[in-house]
Short mmCIF file of C-alpha atoms and ligand atoms in Angstrom, two decimals:
data_model
loop_
_atom_site.label_atom_id
_atom_site.label_comp_id
_atom_site.label_asym_id
_atom_site.label_seq_id
_atom_site.Cartn_x
_atom_site.Cartn_y
_atom_site.Cartn_z
CA MET A 119 99.10 46.07 69.46
CA ILE A 120 97.00 49.20 69.97
CA SER A 121 94.35 49.66 67.28
CA LEU A 122 91.96 52.43 66.29
CA SER A 123 89.23 50.59 68.25
CA ASN A 124 91.41 50.89 71.38
CA LEU A 125 91.78 54.65 70.85
CA LYS A 126 88.00 55.05 70.48
CA LYS A 127 87.47 52.95 73.63
CA PHE A 128 90.00 55.09 75.51
CA LYS A 129 87.98 58.15 74.53
CA THR A 130 84.68 56.63 75.63
CA GLU A 131 86.21 55.60 78.96
CA GLY A 132 87.94 58.96 79.50
CA ARG A 133 91.39 57.27 79.49
CA LYS A 134 93.89 59.68 77.94
CA PHE A 135 96.57 58.27 75.63
CA SER A 136 100.15 59.17 74.85
CA CYS A 137 101.83 59.83 71.52
CA LEU A 138 105.44 60.69 70.65
CA THR A 139 107.16 61.27 67.36
CA CYS A 140 109.73 58.63 66.48
CA TYR A 141 111.92 57.99 63.46
CA ASP A 142 114.28 55.12 64.35
CA SER A 143 114.39 51.63 65.82
CA SER A 144 116.27 52.28 69.07
CA MET A 145 113.85 54.97 70.24
CA ALA A 146 110.93 52.85 68.97
CA LYS A 147 112.05 49.92 71.13
CA ALA A 148 112.38 52.14 74.20
CA MET A 149 108.88 53.51 73.53
CA GLU A 150 107.59 49.94 73.31
CA VAL A 151 109.08 49.11 76.72
CA ALA A 152 107.62 52.35 78.13
CA GLN A 153 104.23 51.38 76.62
CA VAL A 154 103.73 54.67 74.78
CA ASP A 155 100.31 54.21 73.16
CA THR A 156 100.81 55.77 69.73
CA ILE A 157 103.79 56.83 67.62
CA LEU A 158 103.81 59.52 64.97
CA ILE A 159 106.37 59.21 62.18
CA GLY A 160 106.21 62.96 61.75
CA ASP A 161 107.54 64.88 58.80
CA SER A 162 109.25 66.86 61.57
CA VAL A 163 111.96 64.31 60.64
CA GLY A 164 112.99 66.99 58.13
CA MET A 165 114.09 69.23 60.97
CA THR A 166 114.94 66.77 63.77
CA MET A 167 116.94 64.22 61.74
CA GLN A 168 117.73 65.77 58.34
CA GLY A 169 118.74 69.28 59.42
CA HIS A 170 116.30 71.22 57.24
CA ASP A 171 114.58 74.36 58.52
CA SER A 172 111.06 73.15 57.65
CA THR A 173 109.14 69.96 56.84
CA LEU A 174 108.84 70.84 53.13
CA PRO A 175 111.84 68.86 51.74
CA VAL A 176 110.64 65.53 53.21
CA THR A 177 109.66 62.89 50.64
CA VAL A 178 107.29 59.92 50.63
CA ALA A 179 110.34 57.62 50.40
CA ASP A 180 111.76 59.23 53.57
CA MET A 181 108.48 58.63 55.40
CA ALA A 182 108.26 55.00 54.27
CA TYR A 183 111.89 54.38 55.31
CA HIS A 184 111.42 55.81 58.83
CA THR A 185 108.06 54.07 59.25
CA ALA A 186 109.65 50.70 58.48
CA CYS A 187 112.52 51.41 60.94
CA VAL A 188 110.04 52.14 63.72
CA ARG A 189 107.60 49.30 62.97
CA ARG A 190 110.34 46.65 63.08
CA ALA A 191 111.17 47.60 66.67
CA ASN A 192 107.75 48.38 68.09
CA GLN A 193 104.81 45.98 68.04
CA HIS A 194 102.84 47.81 70.73
CA ALA A 195 101.99 51.32 69.57
CA LEU A 196 99.52 52.36 66.90
CA ILE A 197 101.67 53.94 64.20
CA ILE A 198 100.59 57.07 62.36
CA ALA A 199 102.71 58.25 59.42
CA ASP A 200 102.64 61.75 57.93
CA LEU A 201 102.05 62.16 54.23
CA PRO A 202 104.58 64.89 53.39
CA PHE A 203 104.21 68.21 51.60
CA MET A 204 102.39 67.99 48.22
CA SER A 205 101.99 64.21 48.40
CA TYR A 206 98.18 64.38 48.78
CA ALA A 207 97.34 67.31 46.52
CA THR A 208 94.79 65.08 44.74
CA PRO A 209 92.88 62.06 46.07
CA SER A 210 94.73 59.79 43.63
CA ASP A 211 98.14 61.10 44.82
CA ALA A 212 96.94 60.48 48.37
CA ILE A 213 96.06 56.82 47.83
CA LYS A 214 99.24 56.14 45.85
CA ASN A 215 101.43 57.65 48.58
CA ALA A 216 99.39 56.27 51.50
CA ARG A 217 100.06 52.84 50.05
CA GLU A 218 103.82 53.40 50.49
CA VAL A 219 103.64 54.25 54.18
CA MET A 220 100.92 51.71 55.02
CA GLN A 221 102.94 48.92 53.37
CA ALA A 222 105.95 50.12 55.40
CA GLY A 223 104.00 49.48 58.62
CA ALA A 224 101.75 52.46 59.38
CA GLN A 225 98.19 51.88 60.58
CA MET A 226 97.00 55.41 59.82
CA VAL A 227 98.13 58.43 57.80
CA LYS A 228 98.09 62.05 58.90
CA ILE A 229 97.45 64.91 56.51
CA GLU A 230 97.24 68.65 57.15
CA GLY A 231 94.33 70.87 56.22
CA GLY A 232 90.62 71.60 56.41
CA ALA A 233 87.27 70.94 54.77
CA TRP A 234 88.77 71.15 51.27
CA LEU A 235 90.35 67.72 51.93
CA ALA A 236 87.00 65.98 52.60
CA ASP A 237 87.08 64.11 49.27
CA THR A 238 90.64 62.96 49.96
CA VAL A 239 89.62 61.68 53.42
CA ARG A 240 86.66 59.84 51.86
CA THR A 241 88.84 58.24 49.19
CA LEU A 242 91.53 57.17 51.65
CA THR A 243 89.01 55.74 54.12
CA GLN A 244 87.10 53.88 51.40
CA ASN A 245 90.43 52.35 50.33
CA GLY A 246 91.22 51.06 53.82
CA VAL A 247 93.38 53.89 55.10
CA PRO A 248 92.30 55.51 58.41
CA VAL A 249 93.03 59.25 58.43
CA CYS A 250 94.23 61.57 61.18
CA MET A 251 93.53 65.20 60.22
CA HIS A 252 95.98 67.83 61.46
CA LEU A 253 94.47 71.32 61.96
CA GLY A 254 95.46 74.56 63.67
CA LEU A 255 99.13 75.27 63.07
CA THR A 256 99.89 73.02 60.09
CA PRO A 257 103.67 73.24 59.52
CA GLN A 258 103.50 72.36 55.80
CA SER A 259 101.72 75.73 55.37
CA VAL A 260 104.35 77.73 57.26
CA HIS A 261 104.86 80.06 54.31
CA VAL A 262 101.14 80.80 54.09
CA PHE A 263 101.03 81.59 57.83
CA GLY A 264 104.25 83.61 57.66
CA GLY A 265 105.77 81.70 60.59
CA TYR A 266 104.91 79.23 63.35
CA LYS A 267 102.07 81.05 65.12
CA VAL A 268 99.15 80.15 67.39
CA GLN A 269 96.00 79.65 65.26
CA ALA A 270 92.23 80.06 65.89
CA ARG A 271 92.79 83.00 68.25
CA THR A 272 89.42 84.67 67.64
CA ARG A 273 85.84 83.36 67.88
CA GLU A 274 85.52 83.66 64.11
CA THR A 275 88.67 81.67 63.27
CA ALA A 276 87.89 79.11 66.00
CA ASP A 277 84.43 78.60 64.46
CA GLN A 278 86.06 78.14 61.05
CA LEU A 279 88.36 75.46 62.48
CA ILE A 280 85.38 73.74 64.13
CA ALA A 281 83.44 73.83 60.83
CA ASP A 282 86.47 72.22 59.11
CA CYS A 283 86.56 69.49 61.78
CA LYS A 284 82.84 68.80 61.27
CA ALA A 285 83.23 68.43 57.49
CA LEU A 286 86.27 66.18 57.90
CA VAL A 287 84.60 63.96 60.51
CA GLU A 288 81.53 63.72 58.25
CA ALA A 289 83.89 62.53 55.46
CA GLY A 290 85.27 59.72 57.66
CA THR A 291 88.23 61.18 59.59
CA ALA A 292 89.19 58.73 62.34
CA VAL A 293 91.35 60.98 64.56
CA LEU A 294 91.85 64.76 64.82
CA LEU A 295 95.13 66.42 65.79
CA LEU A 296 95.19 70.07 66.85
CA GLU A 297 98.43 72.04 67.02
CA CYS A 298 98.94 75.42 68.71
CA VAL A 299 95.41 76.56 69.40
CA PRO A 300 93.91 78.16 72.52
CA GLU A 301 93.01 75.65 75.24
CA GLN A 302 89.34 76.54 74.85
CA VAL A 303 89.41 75.45 71.19
CA GLY A 304 91.03 72.11 72.09
CA ARG A 305 88.32 71.59 74.69
CA GLU A 306 85.43 72.51 72.39
CA VAL A 307 86.63 70.15 69.64
CA ALA A 308 87.23 67.24 72.05
CA GLU A 309 83.76 67.70 73.55
CA LEU A 310 82.02 68.09 70.20
CA PHE A 311 82.96 64.62 68.91
CA PRO A 312 82.28 61.91 71.52
CA HIS A 313 83.65 59.12 69.28
CA ILE A 314 86.61 60.84 67.60
CA PRO A 315 89.87 60.87 69.59
CA VAL A 316 91.51 64.32 69.54
CA ILE A 317 95.29 64.53 69.97
CA GLY A 318 96.75 67.87 71.04
CA ILE A 319 100.13 69.57 70.84
CA GLY A 320 99.91 73.01 72.36
CA ALA A 321 96.11 72.58 72.40
CA GLY A 322 95.63 72.53 76.16
CA ARG A 323 94.67 70.05 78.84
CA TYR A 324 91.31 68.81 77.59
CA THR A 325 92.17 66.92 74.41
CA ASP A 326 92.00 63.11 74.61
CA ALA A 327 95.72 62.63 73.98
CA GLN A 328 98.98 64.55 73.78
CA VAL A 329 101.85 64.37 71.33
CA LEU A 330 105.35 65.86 71.58
CA VAL A 331 108.33 65.77 69.28
CA VAL A 332 110.73 63.31 70.92
CA GLN A 333 113.79 65.58 70.69
CA ASP A 334 111.82 68.36 72.44
CA MET A 335 110.73 66.21 75.40
CA LEU A 336 114.26 64.79 75.77
CA GLY A 337 115.70 68.30 75.96
CA LEU A 338 117.75 67.88 72.77
CA THR A 339 116.30 70.86 70.93
CA GLN A 340 118.67 73.83 70.95
CA GLY A 341 117.54 77.44 70.98
CA LYS A 342 113.98 78.56 71.58
CA VAL A 343 111.63 75.78 72.68
CA ALA A 344 107.86 76.09 72.24
CA LYS A 345 105.74 77.03 75.26
CA PHE A 346 103.89 73.68 75.17
CA VAL A 347 107.06 71.56 75.57
CA ARG A 348 108.12 69.96 78.86
CA ASN A 349 111.60 68.46 79.20
CA PHE A 350 111.03 65.04 80.79
CA MET A 351 114.78 64.37 81.13
CA THR A 352 115.34 66.90 83.89
CA ASP A 353 113.95 64.52 86.55
CA GLN A 354 115.89 61.46 85.32
CA SER A 355 119.29 60.06 86.18
CA GLY A 356 121.13 56.80 85.61
CA SER A 357 121.57 54.52 82.62
CA ASN A 358 117.86 54.20 81.82
CA ALA A 359 117.22 57.94 81.72
CA ILE A 360 115.69 58.02 78.24
CA LEU A 361 113.44 55.04 78.90
CA ASP A 362 112.40 56.60 82.22
CA ALA A 363 111.63 59.89 80.46
CA PHE A 364 109.29 58.03 78.08
CA ARG A 365 107.66 56.27 81.05
CA ALA A 366 107.27 59.58 82.91
CA TYR A 367 105.72 61.22 79.84
CA HIS A 368 103.27 58.34 79.28
CA GLN A 369 102.23 58.39 82.95
CA ALA A 370 101.90 62.19 83.04
CA VAL A 371 99.64 62.19 79.96
CA ILE A 372 97.46 59.39 81.31
CA ALA A 373 97.22 61.02 84.73
CA GLY A 374 96.41 64.39 83.16
CA THR A 375 99.38 66.11 84.84
CA PHE A 376 100.91 67.04 81.47
CA PRO A 377 100.26 69.54 80.07
CA SER A 378 99.90 71.93 82.98
CA PRO A 379 98.58 75.50 82.64
CA GLU A 380 102.06 76.88 81.90
CA HIS A 381 102.13 74.77 78.68
CA THR A 382 98.80 76.04 77.37
CA PHE A 383 97.65 79.04 75.34
CA GLN A 384 95.01 80.84 77.41
CA ILE A 385 93.46 83.22 74.92
CA GLU A 386 90.01 84.72 75.35
CA LEU A 387 88.02 84.17 72.16
O1 KIV B 218 105.58 66.14 62.11
C1 KIV B 218 105.30 66.21 63.32
O2 KIV B 218 106.11 65.91 64.20
C2 KIV B 218 103.97 66.64 63.69
C3 KIV B 218 103.73 66.96 65.14
C4 KIV B 218 104.26 68.31 65.43
C5 KIV B 218 102.31 66.83 65.50
O3 KIV B 218 103.13 66.77 62.86
#
Protein backbone atom coordinates (compact mmCIF):
# COMPACT_ATOMS: atom_id res chain seq x y z
CA MET A 1 0.00 0.00 0.00
CA ILE A 2 1.32 3.45 -0.92
CA SER A 3 2.17 5.57 2.13
CA LEU A 4 3.09 9.19 2.72
CA SER A 5 6.77 8.10 2.82
CA ASN A 6 6.35 6.73 -0.73
CA LEU A 7 4.93 10.06 -1.93
CA LYS A 8 7.86 11.95 -0.39
CA LYS A 9 10.30 9.48 -1.99
CA PHE A 10 8.57 9.93 -5.36
CA LYS A 11 9.11 13.67 -5.03
CA THR A 12 12.79 13.31 -4.13
CA GLU A 13 13.32 10.95 -7.07
CA GLY A 14 11.35 13.13 -9.50
CA ARG A 15 8.80 10.31 -10.09
CA LYS A 16 5.39 11.89 -10.68
CA PHE A 17 2.34 10.21 -9.15
CA SER A 18 -1.28 9.83 -10.17
CA CYS A 19 -4.45 10.64 -8.26
CA LEU A 20 -8.13 10.24 -9.20
CA THR A 21 -11.29 10.95 -7.30
CA CYS A 22 -13.29 7.84 -6.45
CA TYR A 23 -16.45 7.21 -4.45
CA ASP A 24 -17.38 3.53 -4.92
CA SER A 25 -15.97 0.01 -4.79
CA SER A 26 -16.15 -0.96 -8.47
CA MET A 27 -14.15 2.05 -9.64
CA ALA A 28 -11.80 1.61 -6.66
CA LYS A 29 -11.05 -1.98 -7.71
CA ALA A 30 -10.37 -0.91 -11.30
CA MET A 31 -8.03 1.81 -10.00
CA GLU A 32 -6.23 -0.81 -7.90
CA VAL A 33 -5.67 -2.99 -10.98
CA ALA A 34 -4.49 0.08 -12.93
CA GLN A 35 -2.12 0.91 -10.02
CA VAL A 36 -3.33 4.49 -9.62
CA ASP A 37 -1.10 5.81 -6.82
CA THR A 38 -3.52 7.88 -4.75
CA ILE A 39 -7.30 8.23 -4.50
CA LEU A 40 -9.20 11.29 -3.36
CA ILE A 41 -12.63 10.75 -1.84
CA GLY A 42 -13.55 14.25 -2.93
CA ASP A 43 -16.53 16.20 -1.71
CA SER A 44 -17.11 16.59 -5.45
CA VAL A 45 -19.27 13.53 -4.65
CA GLY A 46 -21.95 16.16 -3.99
CA MET A 47 -22.03 17.00 -7.68
CA THR A 48 -20.86 13.77 -9.35
CA MET A 49 -22.94 11.27 -7.36
CA GLN A 50 -25.59 13.20 -5.42
CA GLY A 51 -26.73 15.66 -8.11
CA HIS A 52 -26.15 18.88 -6.16
CA ASP A 53 -24.78 21.99 -7.86
CA SER A 54 -21.94 22.49 -5.36
CA THR A 55 -19.99 20.60 -2.69
CA LEU A 56 -21.70 22.45 0.18
CA PRO A 57 -24.46 19.90 1.04
CA VAL A 58 -21.99 17.03 1.58
CA THR A 59 -21.79 15.72 5.16
CA VAL A 60 -19.11 13.99 7.23
CA ALA A 61 -21.28 10.85 7.23
CA ASP A 62 -21.33 10.92 3.40
CA MET A 63 -17.54 11.18 3.31
CA ALA A 64 -17.08 8.32 5.80
CA TYR A 65 -19.51 6.12 3.83
CA HIS A 66 -17.75 6.66 0.49
CA THR A 67 -14.30 6.30 2.07
CA ALA A 68 -15.26 2.89 3.48
CA CYS A 69 -16.67 1.79 0.08
CA VAL A 70 -13.40 2.68 -1.63
CA ARG A 71 -11.05 1.29 1.03
CA ARG A 72 -12.71 -2.15 0.99
CA ALA A 73 -11.91 -2.54 -2.70
CA ASN A 74 -8.51 -0.91 -2.96
CA GLN A 75 -5.50 -1.90 -0.87
CA HIS A 76 -2.95 -0.21 -3.14
CA ALA A 77 -3.58 3.52 -3.26
CA LEU A 78 -3.01 6.07 -0.53
CA ILE A 79 -6.49 7.35 0.31
CA ILE A 80 -7.16 11.02 0.99
CA ALA A 81 -10.64 12.01 2.21
CA ASP A 82 -12.08 15.52 2.08
CA LEU A 83 -13.45 17.06 5.23
CA PRO A 84 -16.62 18.73 3.92
CA PHE A 85 -17.91 22.28 4.22
CA MET A 86 -17.94 23.65 7.81
CA SER A 87 -16.66 20.41 9.33
CA TYR A 88 -13.28 21.91 10.34
CA ALA A 89 -14.32 25.42 11.37
CA THR A 90 -12.51 24.88 14.69
CA PRO A 91 -9.56 22.58 15.49
CA SER A 92 -11.79 20.49 17.77
CA ASP A 93 -14.40 20.04 14.99
CA ALA A 94 -11.55 19.04 12.70
CA ILE A 95 -10.22 16.26 14.95
CA LYS A 96 -13.72 14.95 15.72
CA ASN A 97 -14.61 14.75 12.02
CA ALA A 98 -11.17 13.56 10.87
CA ARG A 99 -11.65 10.63 13.22
CA GLU A 100 -14.76 9.58 11.23
CA VAL A 101 -13.03 9.45 7.86
CA MET A 102 -9.75 8.02 9.18
CA GLN A 103 -11.62 5.20 10.94
CA ALA A 104 -13.47 4.59 7.66
CA GLY A 105 -10.12 3.94 5.93
CA ALA A 106 -8.53 7.25 4.92
CA GLN A 107 -4.80 7.79 5.45
CA MET A 108 -4.96 11.57 5.11
CA VAL A 109 -7.57 14.33 5.17
CA LYS A 110 -7.83 17.28 2.82
CA ILE A 111 -9.09 20.68 3.90
CA GLU A 112 -9.45 23.91 1.94
CA GLY A 113 -7.93 27.24 2.90
CA GLY A 114 -4.86 29.26 3.81
CA ALA A 115 -2.65 30.37 6.68
CA TRP A 116 -5.65 30.89 8.98
CA LEU A 117 -5.89 27.07 9.23
CA ALA A 118 -2.34 26.64 10.60
CA ASP A 119 -3.58 25.80 14.11
CA THR A 120 -6.00 23.24 12.68
CA VAL A 121 -3.19 21.61 10.67
CA ARG A 122 -1.01 21.50 13.80
CA THR A 123 -3.78 19.94 15.89
CA LEU A 124 -4.63 17.32 13.27
CA THR A 125 -0.99 16.39 12.69
CA GLN A 126 -0.26 16.17 16.42
CA ASN A 127 -3.24 13.81 16.71
CA GLY A 128 -1.95 11.46 14.02
CA VAL A 129 -3.81 12.82 11.00
CA PRO A 130 -1.68 13.82 7.98
CA VAL A 131 -3.13 16.85 6.19
CA CYS A 132 -3.35 17.75 2.51
CA MET A 133 -4.04 21.49 2.12
CA HIS A 134 -6.13 22.56 -0.88
CA LEU A 135 -5.39 26.10 -2.15
CA GLY A 136 -6.15 28.17 -5.24
CA LEU A 137 -9.72 27.54 -6.37
CA THR A 138 -11.27 26.03 -3.25
CA PRO A 139 -14.80 24.91 -4.25
CA GLN A 140 -16.24 25.15 -0.71
CA SER A 141 -15.71 28.94 -1.05
CA VAL A 142 -17.48 29.22 -4.41
CA HIS A 143 -19.86 31.86 -3.05
CA VAL A 144 -16.97 33.99 -1.79
CA PHE A 145 -15.27 33.78 -5.21
CA GLY A 146 -18.54 34.38 -7.06
CA GLY A 147 -17.99 31.34 -9.31
CA TYR A 148 -15.37 28.77 -10.31
CA LYS A 149 -12.53 31.02 -11.49
CA VAL A 150 -8.76 30.76 -11.96
CA GLN A 151 -7.00 32.06 -8.82
CA ALA A 152 -3.60 33.71 -8.14
CA ARG A 153 -3.60 35.50 -11.50
CA THR A 154 -1.42 38.43 -10.42
CA ARG A 155 2.02 38.57 -8.78
CA GLU A 156 0.42 39.93 -5.62
CA THR A 157 -2.20 37.18 -5.28
CA ALA A 158 0.35 34.50 -6.25
CA ASP A 159 2.66 35.77 -3.49
CA GLN A 160 -0.25 35.61 -1.03
CA LEU A 161 -0.91 31.98 -2.01
CA ILE A 162 2.80 31.17 -1.60
CA ALA A 163 2.85 32.84 1.84
CA ASP A 164 -0.18 30.70 2.81
CA CYS A 165 1.64 27.56 1.64
CA LYS A 166 4.71 28.50 3.71
CA ALA A 167 2.65 28.99 6.89
CA LEU A 168 0.77 25.72 6.33
CA VAL A 169 3.95 23.73 5.65
CA GLU A 170 5.52 25.27 8.76
CA ALA A 171 2.45 24.03 10.72
CA GLY A 172 2.98 20.44 9.49
CA THR A 173 1.06 20.11 6.20
CA ALA A 174 2.12 16.86 4.52
CA VAL A 175 0.85 17.46 0.96
CA LEU A 176 -0.32 20.55 -0.95
CA LEU A 177 -3.01 20.52 -3.64
CA LEU A 178 -3.39 23.47 -6.02
CA GLU A 179 -6.49 23.93 -8.14
CA CYS A 180 -6.88 26.29 -11.10
CA VAL A 181 -3.81 28.48 -10.84
CA PRO A 182 -1.41 29.68 -13.55
CA GLU A 183 1.22 27.09 -14.50
CA GLN A 184 3.95 29.39 -13.18
CA VAL A 185 2.38 29.34 -9.69
CA GLY A 186 2.20 25.52 -9.70
CA ARG A 187 5.85 25.43 -10.68
CA GLU A 188 6.99 27.94 -8.06
CA VAL A 189 5.19 26.10 -5.24
CA ALA A 190 6.50 22.66 -6.31
CA GLU A 191 10.06 24.01 -6.49
CA LEU A 192 9.84 25.89 -3.19
CA PHE A 193 9.21 22.78 -1.06
CA PRO A 194 11.65 19.97 -1.92
CA HIS A 195 10.05 17.54 0.58
CA ILE A 196 6.35 18.36 0.21
CA PRO A 197 4.53 16.64 -2.66
CA VAL A 198 2.34 19.08 -4.61
CA ILE A 199 -0.72 17.71 -6.44
CA GLY A 200 -2.19 19.84 -9.22
CA ILE A 201 -5.54 20.10 -10.98
CA GLY A 202 -5.40 22.85 -13.55
CA ALA A 203 -2.07 23.91 -12.02
CA GLY A 204 0.15 23.09 -14.97
CA ARG A 205 2.81 20.56 -15.88
CA TYR A 206 5.34 21.07 -13.10
CA THR A 207 3.52 19.88 -9.99
CA ASP A 208 4.62 16.51 -8.56
CA ALA A 209 1.28 14.83 -9.20
CA GLN A 210 -2.02 15.33 -11.00
CA VAL A 211 -5.59 14.71 -9.93
CA LEU A 212 -8.77 14.62 -12.02
CA VAL A 213 -12.38 14.00 -11.15
CA VAL A 214 -13.07 10.47 -12.42
CA GLN A 215 -16.29 11.38 -14.26
CA ASP A 216 -14.41 14.14 -16.12
CA MET A 217 -11.58 11.89 -17.35
CA LEU A 218 -14.07 9.18 -18.38
CA GLY A 219 -16.00 11.70 -20.47
CA LEU A 220 -19.17 11.36 -18.38
CA THR A 221 -19.50 15.04 -17.50
CA GLN A 222 -22.18 16.76 -19.58
CA GLY A 223 -22.02 20.39 -20.64
CA LYS A 224 -18.97 22.59 -20.28
CA VAL A 225 -15.81 20.74 -19.23
CA ALA A 226 -12.91 22.57 -17.61
CA LYS A 227 -9.87 23.44 -19.74
CA PHE A 228 -7.59 21.20 -17.64
CA VAL A 229 -9.60 18.00 -18.29
CA ARG A 230 -8.56 15.33 -20.79
CA ASN A 231 -11.01 12.58 -21.75
CA PHE A 232 -8.99 9.35 -21.51
CA MET A 233 -11.85 7.23 -22.90
CA THR A 234 -11.58 8.56 -26.44
CA ASP A 235 -8.59 6.30 -27.20
CA GLN A 236 -10.12 3.16 -25.65
CA SER A 237 -12.28 0.39 -27.06
CA GLY A 238 -13.37 -3.07 -25.95
CA SER A 239 -14.65 -4.49 -22.69
CA ASN A 240 -11.82 -3.14 -20.52
CA ALA A 241 -12.18 0.45 -21.71
CA ILE A 242 -12.57 2.00 -18.26
CA LEU A 243 -9.67 0.05 -16.79
CA ASP A 244 -7.55 0.97 -19.82
CA ALA A 245 -8.48 4.64 -19.38
CA PHE A 246 -7.22 4.49 -15.77
CA ARG A 247 -4.02 2.80 -16.96
CA ALA A 248 -3.54 5.40 -19.71
CA TYR A 249 -4.08 8.24 -17.23
CA HIS A 250 -1.62 6.77 -14.70
CA GLN A 251 1.02 6.26 -17.42
CA ALA A 252 0.48 9.74 -18.90
CA VAL A 253 0.91 11.40 -15.49
CA ILE A 254 4.04 9.40 -14.69
CA ALA A 255 5.52 10.06 -18.13
CA GLY A 256 4.69 13.77 -17.87
CA THR A 257 2.59 13.72 -21.06
CA PHE A 258 -0.53 14.83 -19.16
CA PRO A 259 -1.22 17.66 -18.75
CA SER A 260 -0.06 19.16 -22.02
CA PRO A 261 0.09 22.93 -22.68
CA GLU A 262 -3.54 23.00 -23.90
CA HIS A 263 -4.66 21.93 -20.38
CA THR A 264 -2.75 24.68 -18.56
CA PHE A 265 -3.43 28.30 -17.64
CA GLN A 266 -0.61 30.38 -19.13
CA ILE A 267 -1.03 33.72 -17.43
CA GLU A 268 1.76 36.26 -17.13
CA LEU A 269 2.04 37.36 -13.50
O1 LIG B 1 -13.57 17.22 -4.27
C1 LIG B 1 -12.77 17.07 -5.21
O2 LIG B 1 -12.96 16.27 -6.13
C2 LIG B 1 -11.56 17.87 -5.21
C3 LIG B 1 -10.74 17.88 -6.46
C4 LIG B 1 -11.35 18.80 -7.45
C5 LIG B 1 -9.32 18.22 -6.19
O3 LIG B 1 -11.27 18.52 -4.25
